[in-house]
Amino acid sequence: MSARYGLWGDVSDQFLTYGGLILTHDNPAEMAFLITGAKPRELPRGIPADHCLPLPLHPDLEGLSWPLRREEFRR
Protein backbone atom coordinates (compact mmCIF):
# COMPACT_ATOMS: atom_id res chain seq x y z
CA MET A 1 0.00 0.00 0.00
CA SER A 2 1.42 3.39 -0.96
CA ALA A 3 1.43 6.29 1.45
CA ARG A 4 -1.69 8.42 1.75
CA TYR A 5 -1.58 12.07 2.65
CA GLY A 6 -4.20 14.27 4.23
CA LEU A 7 -4.45 18.02 4.64
CA TRP A 8 -3.53 19.09 8.15
CA GLY A 9 -5.27 22.20 9.46
CA ASP A 10 -3.00 24.34 11.61
CA VAL A 11 -5.96 26.03 13.30
CA SER A 12 -8.02 22.87 13.84
CA ASP A 13 -4.93 20.77 14.61
CA GLN A 14 -6.45 17.80 12.78
CA PHE A 15 -6.93 16.38 9.29
CA LEU A 16 -9.41 18.33 7.17
CA THR A 17 -12.58 16.56 6.14
CA TYR A 18 -15.40 16.82 3.63
CA GLY A 19 -18.69 15.24 4.63
CA GLY A 20 -16.95 13.65 7.60
CA LEU A 21 -14.31 11.93 5.43
CA ILE A 22 -10.62 12.82 5.56
CA LEU A 23 -9.45 14.37 2.28
CA THR A 24 -6.58 12.24 0.97
CA HIS A 25 -4.22 11.95 -1.97
CA ASP A 26 -1.15 9.92 -2.85
CA ASN A 27 0.92 12.92 -3.97
CA PRO A 28 1.60 15.58 -1.30
CA ALA A 29 3.05 18.10 -3.79
CA GLU A 30 -0.02 17.86 -6.00
CA MET A 31 -2.27 18.19 -2.96
CA ALA A 32 -0.41 21.33 -1.80
CA PHE A 33 -0.63 22.77 -5.33
CA LEU A 34 -4.40 22.26 -5.51
CA ILE A 35 -5.35 23.33 -2.01
CA THR A 36 -3.47 26.13 -0.33
CA GLY A 37 -3.57 27.05 3.32
CA ALA A 38 -3.15 23.54 4.73
CA LYS A 39 -0.12 21.28 4.80
CA PRO A 40 -0.10 17.71 3.49
CA ARG A 41 0.81 15.21 6.17
CA GLU A 42 1.12 11.43 5.91
CA LEU A 43 -1.91 9.64 7.33
CA PRO A 44 -1.33 7.01 9.98
CA ARG A 45 -1.68 3.55 8.44
CA GLY A 46 -4.42 2.62 10.92
CA ILE A 47 -6.98 4.99 9.35
CA PRO A 48 -9.28 2.81 7.21
CA ALA A 49 -9.93 3.70 3.57
CA ASP A 50 -13.66 4.03 4.21
CA HIS A 51 -12.90 7.01 6.48
CA CYS A 52 -11.22 8.84 3.58
CA LEU A 53 -12.26 10.75 0.48
CA PRO A 54 -9.59 10.75 -2.25
CA LEU A 55 -9.23 14.19 -3.88
CA PRO A 56 -10.22 12.91 -7.37
CA LEU A 57 -13.63 11.99 -5.89
CA HIS A 58 -14.25 15.39 -4.28
CA PRO A 59 -17.27 17.00 -6.04
CA ASP A 60 -15.38 20.24 -6.76
CA LEU A 61 -12.45 18.36 -8.35
CA GLU A 62 -14.24 15.61 -10.30
CA GLY A 63 -14.00 17.52 -13.59
CA LEU A 64 -10.21 17.47 -13.60
CA SER A 65 -8.23 14.92 -15.57
CA TRP A 66 -6.20 12.69 -13.27
CA PRO A 67 -3.24 12.51 -13.02
CA LEU A 68 -3.00 16.29 -13.16
CA ARG A 69 -0.77 18.23 -15.50
CA ARG A 70 0.43 21.56 -14.14
CA GLU A 71 0.38 23.19 -17.55
CA GLU A 72 -3.44 22.99 -17.42
CA PHE A 73 -3.50 25.47 -14.54
CA ARG A 74 -2.71 29.14 -14.29
CA ARG A 75 -1.79 30.87 -11.05
mmCIF file of N, CA and C in Angstrom:
data_model
loop_
_atom_site.group_PDB
_atom_site.id
_atom_site.type_symbol
_atom_site.label_atom_id
_atom_site.label_comp_id
_atom_site.label_asym_id
_atom_site.label_seq_id
_atom_site.Cartn_x
_atom_site.Cartn_y
_atom_site.Cartn_z
ATOM 1 N N MET A 1 0.845 -1.178 0.000
ATOM 2 C CA MET A 1 0.000 0.000 0.000
ATOM 3 C C MET A 1 0.889 1.240 0.000
ATOM 4 N N SER A 2 0.622 2.165 -0.912
ATOM 5 C CA SER A 2 1.417 3.389 -0.958
ATOM 6 C C SER A 2 0.934 4.356 0.123
ATOM 7 N N ALA A 3 1.764 5.321 0.421
ATOM 8 C CA ALA A 3 1.431 6.294 1.454
ATOM 9 C C ALA A 3 0.251 7.151 1.019
ATOM 10 N N ARG A 4 -0.580 7.495 1.984
ATOM 11 C CA ARG A 4 -1.691 8.422 1.746
ATOM 12 C C ARG A 4 -1.408 9.679 2.556
ATOM 13 N N TYR A 5 -1.791 10.795 1.990
ATOM 14 C CA TYR A 5 -1.575 12.074 2.645
ATOM 15 C C TYR A 5 -2.910 12.772 2.834
ATOM 16 N N GLY A 6 -3.020 13.469 3.949
ATOM 17 C CA GLY A 6 -4.199 14.268 4.230
ATOM 18 C C GLY A 6 -3.768 15.710 4.430
ATOM 19 N N LEU A 7 -4.736 16.609 4.400
ATOM 20 C CA LEU A 7 -4.448 18.020 4.645
ATOM 21 C C LEU A 7 -4.593 18.297 6.129
ATOM 22 N N TRP A 8 -3.544 18.812 6.723
ATOM 23 C CA TRP A 8 -3.529 19.094 8.148
ATOM 24 C C TRP A 8 -3.856 20.565 8.365
ATOM 25 N N GLY A 9 -4.883 20.829 9.144
ATOM 26 C CA GLY A 9 -5.267 22.201 9.457
ATOM 27 C C GLY A 9 -4.516 22.709 10.669
ATOM 28 N N ASP A 10 -3.768 23.786 10.495
ATOM 29 C CA ASP A 10 -3.004 24.345 11.611
ATOM 30 C C ASP A 10 -3.919 24.900 12.704
ATOM 31 N N VAL A 11 -5.042 25.465 12.317
ATOM 32 C CA VAL A 11 -5.960 26.030 13.303
ATOM 33 C C VAL A 11 -6.724 24.919 14.018
ATOM 34 N N SER A 12 -7.246 23.959 13.247
ATOM 35 C CA SER A 12 -8.025 22.872 13.842
ATOM 36 C C SER A 12 -7.145 21.822 14.508
ATOM 37 N N ASP A 13 -5.887 21.748 14.094
ATOM 38 C CA ASP A 13 -4.930 20.766 14.606
ATOM 39 C C ASP A 13 -5.427 19.332 14.379
ATOM 40 N N GLN A 14 -6.000 19.133 13.186
ATOM 41 C CA GLN A 14 -6.454 17.801 12.782
ATOM 42 C C GLN A 14 -6.539 17.738 11.259
ATOM 43 N N PHE A 15 -6.777 16.530 10.725
ATOM 44 C CA PHE A 15 -6.925 16.383 9.286
ATOM 45 C C PHE A 15 -8.242 17.017 8.847
ATOM 46 N N LEU A 16 -8.210 17.692 7.697
ATOM 47 C CA LEU A 16 -9.406 18.333 7.173
ATOM 48 C C LEU A 16 -10.305 17.290 6.518
ATOM 49 N N THR A 17 -11.602 17.510 6.640
ATOM 50 C CA THR A 17 -12.580 16.557 6.136
ATOM 51 C C THR A 17 -13.576 17.230 5.205
ATOM 52 N N TYR A 18 -14.276 16.393 4.462
ATOM 53 C CA TYR A 18 -15.402 16.818 3.632
ATOM 54 C C TYR A 18 -16.485 15.771 3.849
ATOM 55 N N GLY A 19 -17.629 16.190 4.341
ATOM 56 C CA GLY A 19 -18.690 15.241 4.630
ATOM 57 C C GLY A 19 -18.300 14.197 5.663
ATOM 58 N N GLY A 20 -17.388 14.570 6.552
ATOM 59 C CA GLY A 20 -16.951 13.651 7.596
ATOM 60 C C GLY A 20 -15.833 12.711 7.182
ATOM 61 N N LEU A 21 -15.391 12.787 5.923
ATOM 62 C CA LEU A 21 -14.310 11.925 5.429
ATOM 63 C C LEU A 21 -13.028 12.733 5.284
ATOM 64 N N ILE A 22 -11.918 12.143 5.660
ATOM 65 C CA ILE A 22 -10.622 12.816 5.563
ATOM 66 C C ILE A 22 -10.228 12.933 4.090
ATOM 67 N N LEU A 23 -9.906 14.152 3.655
ATOM 68 C CA LEU A 23 -9.446 14.367 2.278
ATOM 69 C C LEU A 23 -8.048 13.787 2.128
ATOM 70 N N THR A 24 -7.858 12.917 1.139
ATOM 71 C CA THR A 24 -6.577 12.241 0.971
ATOM 72 C C THR A 24 -6.116 12.292 -0.480
ATOM 73 N N HIS A 25 -4.822 12.049 -0.645
ATOM 74 C CA HIS A 25 -4.223 11.954 -1.974
ATOM 75 C C HIS A 25 -2.894 11.219 -1.822
ATOM 76 N N ASP A 26 -2.411 10.666 -2.915
ATOM 77 C CA ASP A 26 -1.153 9.919 -2.846
ATOM 78 C C ASP A 26 0.061 10.776 -3.189
ATOM 79 N N ASN A 27 -0.166 12.032 -3.568
ATOM 80 C CA ASN A 27 0.918 12.920 -3.972
ATOM 81 C C ASN A 27 0.829 14.211 -3.158
ATOM 82 N N PRO A 28 1.701 14.394 -2.152
ATOM 83 C CA PRO A 28 1.598 15.579 -1.305
ATOM 84 C C PRO A 28 1.874 16.889 -2.049
ATOM 85 N N ALA A 29 2.762 16.870 -3.033
ATOM 86 C CA ALA A 29 3.049 18.098 -3.787
ATOM 87 C C ALA A 29 1.832 18.517 -4.611
ATOM 88 N N GLU A 30 1.173 17.558 -5.220
ATOM 89 C CA GLU A 30 -0.023 17.856 -6.000
ATOM 90 C C GLU A 30 -1.139 18.371 -5.087
ATOM 91 N N MET A 31 -1.261 17.772 -3.928
ATOM 92 C CA MET A 31 -2.266 18.190 -2.961
ATOM 93 C C MET A 31 -2.005 19.635 -2.513
ATOM 94 N N ALA A 32 -0.757 19.965 -2.227
ATOM 95 C CA ALA A 32 -0.406 21.326 -1.805
ATOM 96 C C ALA A 32 -0.635 22.322 -2.931
ATOM 97 N N PHE A 33 -0.416 21.907 -4.172
ATOM 98 C CA PHE A 33 -0.635 22.771 -5.326
ATOM 99 C C PHE A 33 -2.120 23.090 -5.492
ATOM 100 N N LEU A 34 -2.964 22.089 -5.319
ATOM 101 C CA LEU A 34 -4.405 22.264 -5.514
ATOM 102 C C LEU A 34 -5.072 23.024 -4.384
ATOM 103 N N ILE A 35 -4.666 22.758 -3.170
ATOM 104 C CA ILE A 35 -5.350 23.328 -2.008
ATOM 105 C C ILE A 35 -4.327 24.035 -1.138
ATOM 106 N N THR A 36 -4.423 25.345 -1.110
ATOM 107 C CA THR A 36 -3.475 26.132 -0.330
ATOM 108 C C THR A 36 -4.033 26.391 1.059
ATOM 109 N N GLY A 37 -3.155 26.700 1.970
ATOM 110 C CA GLY A 37 -3.570 27.054 3.320
ATOM 111 C C GLY A 37 -3.561 25.904 4.302
ATOM 112 N N ALA A 38 -3.271 24.702 3.839
ATOM 113 C CA ALA A 38 -3.153 23.543 4.731
ATOM 114 C C ALA A 38 -1.975 22.716 4.241
ATOM 115 N N LYS A 39 -1.325 22.044 5.152
ATOM 116 C CA LYS A 39 -0.122 21.285 4.801
ATOM 117 C C LYS A 39 -0.432 19.794 4.667
ATOM 118 N N PRO A 40 0.054 19.165 3.586
ATOM 119 C CA PRO A 40 -0.097 17.711 3.492
ATOM 120 C C PRO A 40 0.734 17.025 4.576
ATOM 121 N N ARG A 41 0.141 15.990 5.141
ATOM 122 C CA ARG A 41 0.814 15.213 6.174
ATOM 123 C C ARG A 41 0.432 13.747 5.952
ATOM 124 N N GLU A 42 1.404 12.856 6.115
ATOM 125 C CA GLU A 42 1.122 11.435 5.914
ATOM 126 C C GLU A 42 0.100 10.954 6.938
ATOM 127 N N LEU A 43 -0.899 10.210 6.440
ATOM 128 C CA LEU A 43 -1.912 9.636 7.330
ATOM 129 C C LEU A 43 -1.339 8.428 8.051
ATOM 130 N N PRO A 44 -1.712 8.247 9.303
ATOM 131 C CA PRO A 44 -1.328 7.007 9.984
ATOM 132 C C PRO A 44 -1.939 5.813 9.250
ATOM 133 N N ARG A 45 -1.216 4.731 9.172
ATOM 134 C CA ARG A 45 -1.684 3.545 8.437
ATOM 135 C C ARG A 45 -2.953 2.943 9.022
ATOM 136 N N GLY A 46 -3.247 3.200 10.276
ATOM 137 C CA GLY A 46 -4.422 2.625 10.923
ATOM 138 C C GLY A 46 -5.751 3.253 10.523
ATOM 139 N N ILE A 47 -5.725 4.351 9.772
ATOM 140 C CA ILE A 47 -6.978 4.985 9.351
ATOM 141 C C ILE A 47 -7.530 4.205 8.156
ATOM 142 N N PRO A 48 -8.726 3.621 8.294
ATOM 143 C CA PRO A 48 -9.282 2.811 7.214
ATOM 144 C C PRO A 48 -9.669 3.652 5.989
ATOM 145 N N ALA A 49 -9.611 3.023 4.833
ATOM 146 C CA ALA A 49 -9.930 3.700 3.572
ATOM 147 C C ALA A 49 -11.361 4.226 3.555
ATOM 148 N N ASP A 50 -12.279 3.559 4.244
ATOM 149 C CA ASP A 50 -13.662 4.028 4.214
ATOM 150 C C ASP A 50 -13.899 5.263 5.093
ATOM 151 N N HIS A 51 -12.842 5.745 5.742
ATOM 152 C CA HIS A 51 -12.904 7.007 6.481
ATOM 153 C C HIS A 51 -12.271 8.147 5.688
ATOM 154 N N CYS A 52 -11.956 7.877 4.413
ATOM 155 C CA CYS A 52 -11.222 8.836 3.582
ATOM 156 C C CYS A 52 -11.967 9.140 2.290
ATOM 157 N N LEU A 53 -11.733 10.340 1.771
ATOM 158 C CA LEU A 53 -12.256 10.753 0.477
ATOM 159 C C LEU A 53 -11.064 11.172 -0.383
ATOM 160 N N PRO A 54 -10.681 10.367 -1.365
ATOM 161 C CA PRO A 54 -9.586 10.755 -2.248
ATOM 162 C C PRO A 54 -9.941 12.031 -3.028
ATOM 163 N N LEU A 55 -8.976 12.919 -3.190
ATOM 164 C CA LEU A 55 -9.234 14.186 -3.883
ATOM 165 C C LEU A 55 -9.907 14.024 -5.243
ATOM 166 N N PRO A 56 -9.540 13.031 -6.072
ATOM 167 C CA PRO A 56 -10.219 12.914 -7.368
ATOM 168 C C PRO A 56 -11.725 12.662 -7.251
ATOM 169 N N LEU A 57 -12.203 12.237 -6.082
ATOM 170 C CA LEU A 57 -13.635 11.992 -5.891
ATOM 171 C C LEU A 57 -14.365 13.166 -5.245
ATOM 172 N N HIS A 58 -13.624 14.205 -4.866
ATOM 173 C CA HIS A 58 -14.247 15.390 -4.277
ATOM 174 C C HIS A 58 -15.120 16.053 -5.352
ATOM 175 N N PRO A 59 -16.366 16.427 -5.023
ATOM 176 C CA PRO A 59 -17.265 16.998 -6.036
ATOM 177 C C PRO A 59 -16.712 18.218 -6.770
ATOM 178 N N ASP A 60 -15.933 19.045 -6.101
ATOM 179 C CA ASP A 60 -15.379 20.239 -6.757
ATOM 180 C C ASP A 60 -14.180 19.922 -7.646
ATOM 181 N N LEU A 61 -13.651 18.715 -7.582
ATOM 182 C CA LEU A 61 -12.450 18.357 -8.348
ATOM 183 C C LEU A 61 -12.707 17.230 -9.350
ATOM 184 N N GLU A 62 -13.934 16.739 -9.424
ATOM 185 C CA GLU A 62 -14.243 15.614 -10.304
ATOM 186 C C GLU A 62 -14.028 15.922 -11.785
ATOM 187 N N GLY A 63 -14.135 17.169 -12.187
ATOM 188 C CA GLY A 63 -13.999 17.523 -13.594
ATOM 189 C C GLY A 63 -12.571 17.560 -14.100
ATOM 190 N N LEU A 64 -11.610 17.431 -13.207
ATOM 191 C CA LEU A 64 -10.205 17.475 -13.604
ATOM 192 C C LEU A 64 -9.775 16.135 -14.182
ATOM 193 N N SER A 65 -8.780 16.177 -15.050
ATOM 194 C CA SER A 65 -8.229 14.921 -15.571
ATOM 195 C C SER A 65 -7.122 14.472 -14.629
ATOM 196 N N TRP A 66 -7.169 13.238 -14.206
ATOM 197 C CA TRP A 66 -6.198 12.690 -13.267
ATOM 198 C C TRP A 66 -5.346 11.669 -13.974
ATOM 199 N N PRO A 67 -4.045 11.608 -13.852
ATOM 200 C CA PRO A 67 -3.235 12.513 -13.020
ATOM 201 C C PRO A 67 -3.201 13.916 -13.617
ATOM 202 N N LEU A 68 -3.000 14.888 -12.750
ATOM 203 C CA LEU A 68 -3.002 16.290 -13.157
ATOM 204 C C LEU A 68 -1.755 16.654 -13.939
ATOM 205 N N ARG A 69 -1.920 17.654 -14.791
ATOM 206 C CA ARG A 69 -0.773 18.234 -15.498
ATOM 207 C C ARG A 69 -0.744 19.714 -15.159
ATOM 208 N N ARG A 70 0.346 20.164 -14.600
ATOM 209 C CA ARG A 70 0.430 21.560 -14.141
ATOM 210 C C ARG A 70 0.203 22.572 -15.250
ATOM 211 N N GLU A 71 0.538 22.232 -16.474
ATOM 212 C CA GLU A 71 0.376 23.195 -17.552
ATOM 213 C C GLU A 71 -1.115 23.511 -17.828
ATOM 214 N N GLU A 72 -2.009 22.717 -17.266
ATOM 215 C CA GLU A 72 -3.441 22.986 -17.422
ATOM 216 C C GLU A 72 -3.932 24.081 -16.479
ATOM 217 N N PHE A 73 -3.092 24.512 -15.543
ATOM 218 C CA PHE A 73 -3.500 25.471 -14.539
ATOM 219 C C PHE A 73 -2.699 26.759 -14.666
ATOM 220 N N ARG A 74 -3.377 27.843 -14.347
ATOM 221 C CA ARG A 74 -2.712 29.143 -14.288
ATOM 222 C C ARG A 74 -2.809 29.654 -12.871
ATOM 223 N N ARG A 75 -1.761 30.270 -12.401
ATOM 224 C CA ARG A 75 -1.795 30.870 -11.052
ATOM 225 C C ARG A 75 -1.965 32.337 -11.180
#
